[in-house]
Coordinates of C-alpha atoms in Angstrom, one line a residue:
M1 CA -24.9 -15.7 15.2
I2 CA -22.3 -16.6 18.0
V3 CA -21.9 -12.0 17.8
T4 CA -25.9 -12.1 18.1
L5 CA -25.8 -14.7 20.8
I6 CA -22.8 -12.6 22.7
V7 CA -24.3 -9.2 22.5
I8 CA -28.6 -10.9 23.2
C9 CA -27.3 -12.3 26.4
E10 CA -25.4 -8.8 27.9
V11 CA -28.9 -7.3 27.1
G12 CA -30.1 -10.1 28.4
F13 CA -28.4 -9.8 31.9
W14 CA -29.4 -6.4 32.3
V15 CA -32.5 -6.5 31.1
L16 CA -32.9 -9.8 34.0
L17 CA -30.9 -7.0 36.5
A18 CA -33.5 -4.9 35.9
G19 CA -36.1 -6.7 36.7
G20 CA -34.6 -8.3 39.5
L21 CA -34.5 -5.3 41.0
A22 CA -37.7 -3.9 40.4
L23 CA -39.3 -7.1 41.2
R24 CA -37.5 -6.4 45.0
Y25 CA -37.6 -3.4 45.8
L26 CA -40.3 -1.2 43.8
A27 CA -43.0 -4.4 43.9
G28 CA -42.1 -6.0 46.9
M29 CA -41.3 -8.9 46.1
P30 CA -38.1 -9.7 46.9
R31 CA -38.3 -13.4 46.6
A32 CA -39.3 -12.7 42.8
G33 CA -36.9 -11.4 42.0
A34 CA -34.3 -12.9 44.1
A35 CA -35.9 -15.8 41.5
V36 CA -34.8 -13.2 38.6
L37 CA -32.2 -12.4 39.2
L38 CA -30.9 -16.8 39.7
M39 CA -31.9 -17.1 36.2
E40 CA -28.9 -14.8 34.4
P41 CA -26.3 -17.5 34.5
L42 CA -28.5 -19.5 32.8
L43 CA -27.5 -17.1 30.0
E44 CA -23.9 -18.5 30.1
V45 CA -24.7 -22.2 29.3
V46 CA -26.6 -21.6 26.4
L47 CA -23.6 -19.2 24.8
L48 CA -21.5 -22.2 26.1
T49 CA -24.1 -24.6 24.5
V50 CA -24.4 -23.0 21.0
T51 CA -20.8 -22.0 20.9
A52 CA -19.6 -25.8 21.2
V53 CA -22.1 -27.0 19.2
D54 CA -20.9 -24.5 16.8
L55 CA -17.3 -25.7 16.8
K56 CA -18.4 -29.6 16.9
N57 CA -20.8 -28.8 13.7
G58 CA -17.4 -28.3 11.9
A59 CA -17.3 -24.3 12.0
E60 CA -14.0 -23.1 12.4
P61 CA -12.5 -21.6 16.2
D62 CA -12.5 -17.9 15.3
W63 CA -12.3 -14.9 17.5
K64 CA -15.4 -15.0 17.5
H65 CA -15.9 -18.5 20.3
G66 CA -13.1 -16.7 21.6
L67 CA -15.3 -13.7 22.2
A68 CA -17.5 -16.2 23.3
A69 CA -15.3 -17.5 26.2
V70 CA -13.5 -13.9 27.7
Y71 CA -17.9 -13.6 27.5
I72 CA -18.1 -16.0 29.3
G73 CA -15.1 -15.7 32.3
F74 CA -15.6 -12.0 32.4
T75 CA -19.6 -12.3 33.8
V76 CA -18.3 -15.0 36.7
G77 CA -15.8 -13.0 37.7
L78 CA -17.4 -9.9 37.3
G79 CA -21.2 -10.4 37.0
H80 CA -22.3 -10.8 41.2
R81 CA -19.6 -8.4 41.6
T82 CA -22.0 -5.8 39.3
V83 CA -25.4 -7.2 40.1
K84 CA -23.9 -6.1 44.3
W85 CA -22.6 -2.7 42.7
V86 CA -26.3 -1.8 41.2
D87 CA -28.3 -4.0 43.8
A88 CA -26.6 -1.4 46.2
R89 CA -27.1 1.9 44.2
F90 CA -30.6 0.9 43.0
A91 CA -31.7 -0.1 47.1
H92 CA -30.2 3.9 47.6
R93 CA -31.8 5.4 45.4
F94 CA -35.5 3.7 44.8
A95 CA -36.2 1.7 48.2
G96 CA -34.2 4.1 50.6
G97 CA -31.3 1.9 51.5
P98 CA -28.3 3.0 52.5
A99 CA -25.8 5.7 50.5
P100 CA -23.4 2.6 49.1
V101 CA -20.2 2.6 50.5
P102 CA -18.0 4.2 47.9
A103 CA -14.6 2.7 47.8
P104 CA -11.4 4.4 49.7
K105 CA -8.9 6.5 48.1
Y106 CA -5.9 6.5 49.7
G107 CA -3.3 4.5 52.3
T108 CA -3.2 0.6 52.7
A109 CA -6.8 0.1 53.0
R110 CA -7.4 1.7 48.5
A111 CA -4.1 -1.3 47.8
V112 CA -6.7 -4.2 49.4
H113 CA -9.6 -2.6 46.8
E114 CA -6.9 -3.0 44.4
W115 CA -6.0 -6.7 45.2
K116 CA -9.6 -7.1 46.1
L117 CA -10.9 -5.8 41.8
A118 CA -8.0 -6.8 41.1
A119 CA -8.9 -10.9 41.7
H120 CA -11.7 -10.5 40.4
W121 CA -10.7 -9.1 37.3
I122 CA -8.3 -12.9 37.5
L123 CA -10.3 -14.6 38.5
A124 CA -12.6 -12.9 35.3
A125 CA -9.2 -14.0 32.3
T126 CA -8.1 -17.2 34.5
V127 CA -11.6 -19.4 33.9
A128 CA -11.8 -17.0 29.9
L129 CA -8.7 -19.4 29.5
G130 CA -9.2 -22.3 30.9
L131 CA -12.5 -22.6 28.7
L132 CA -10.5 -21.1 25.4
Q133 CA -7.6 -24.2 26.7
A134 CA -11.0 -26.3 26.3
A135 CA -11.6 -25.1 22.9
V136 CA -7.6 -25.8 21.9
R137 CA -8.2 -29.1 23.0
Y138 CA -11.9 -30.0 21.6
V139 CA -11.0 -28.4 18.4
G140 CA -6.7 -30.3 18.4
E141 CA -3.7 -29.2 17.2
D142 CA -5.2 -30.0 13.5
G143 CA -7.4 -27.1 13.3
D144 CA -6.7 -23.6 13.0
I145 CA -6.3 -22.1 16.8
G146 CA -4.4 -19.3 16.5
S147 CA -7.1 -16.8 17.5
L148 CA -8.4 -18.8 20.5
R149 CA -4.5 -19.1 20.8
M150 CA -4.6 -14.9 19.9
W151 CA -7.5 -14.7 23.2
Q152 CA -5.2 -16.6 26.0
Q153 CA -2.6 -13.8 24.7
K154 CA -4.6 -10.6 25.8
M155 CA -5.9 -12.4 28.8
L156 CA -2.3 -13.2 30.3
F157 CA -2.1 -9.6 29.3
L158 CA -5.2 -8.3 30.9
I159 CA -3.5 -10.4 34.6
G160 CA -0.9 -8.4 34.1
I161 CA -2.1 -5.4 34.0
N162 CA -4.2 -5.8 37.0
V163 CA -1.1 -7.2 39.0
V164 CA 0.5 -4.5 37.8
V165 CA -2.3 -2.0 38.9
A166 CA -2.5 -3.6 41.8
A167 CA 0.8 -3.5 43.1
A168 CA 2.0 -0.3 42.0
Y169 CA -1.2 0.9 44.5
T170 CA 0.6 -1.7 46.9
V171 CA 4.0 -0.1 46.8
F172 CA 2.9 3.3 45.8
P173 CA 0.4 3.9 48.1
K174 CA -1.4 7.3 47.3
R175 CA -1.9 9.1 49.9
E176 CA -4.2 11.1 51.5
P177 CA -4.0 15.4 51.1
A178 CA -2.3 17.4 53.8
G179 CA -5.4 19.8 56.0

């Protein structure tokens, strides 16, 4: 049930995003579009509630509960950025908005871009870590929390990878080709 709900939340995210942007740009109803876009966090609240109720009703914590926490974390850390990214492209394509500004490719500007991107991923992983830790405490050390701990390890690995990539762009900046 949890995996199905995660899929429904993901599909719902994109449906609400498309609907909100269509209302904003195609129908000329920016307030209605904003209202639809503001409904997106409700999907995560539903997923969090269902996951907590499932655990409360005695379900053994497994990879699905961890995946729910990770999904919520990623939505918190990357959801707004994704909405802004799609909004800029939708506005350009369908409403005559300016072309989206591409990410910088070289030097310090690229390093700053990579650190900002890493910050979003680190936020996502940190929120997931917090939710996973809350689930561990909720279940208690006597329960089977191995799968939740496994997800925590993966989130720590994700944070490490993002720091390494951003640091690499800082220490070894990509240089603009000559000419």
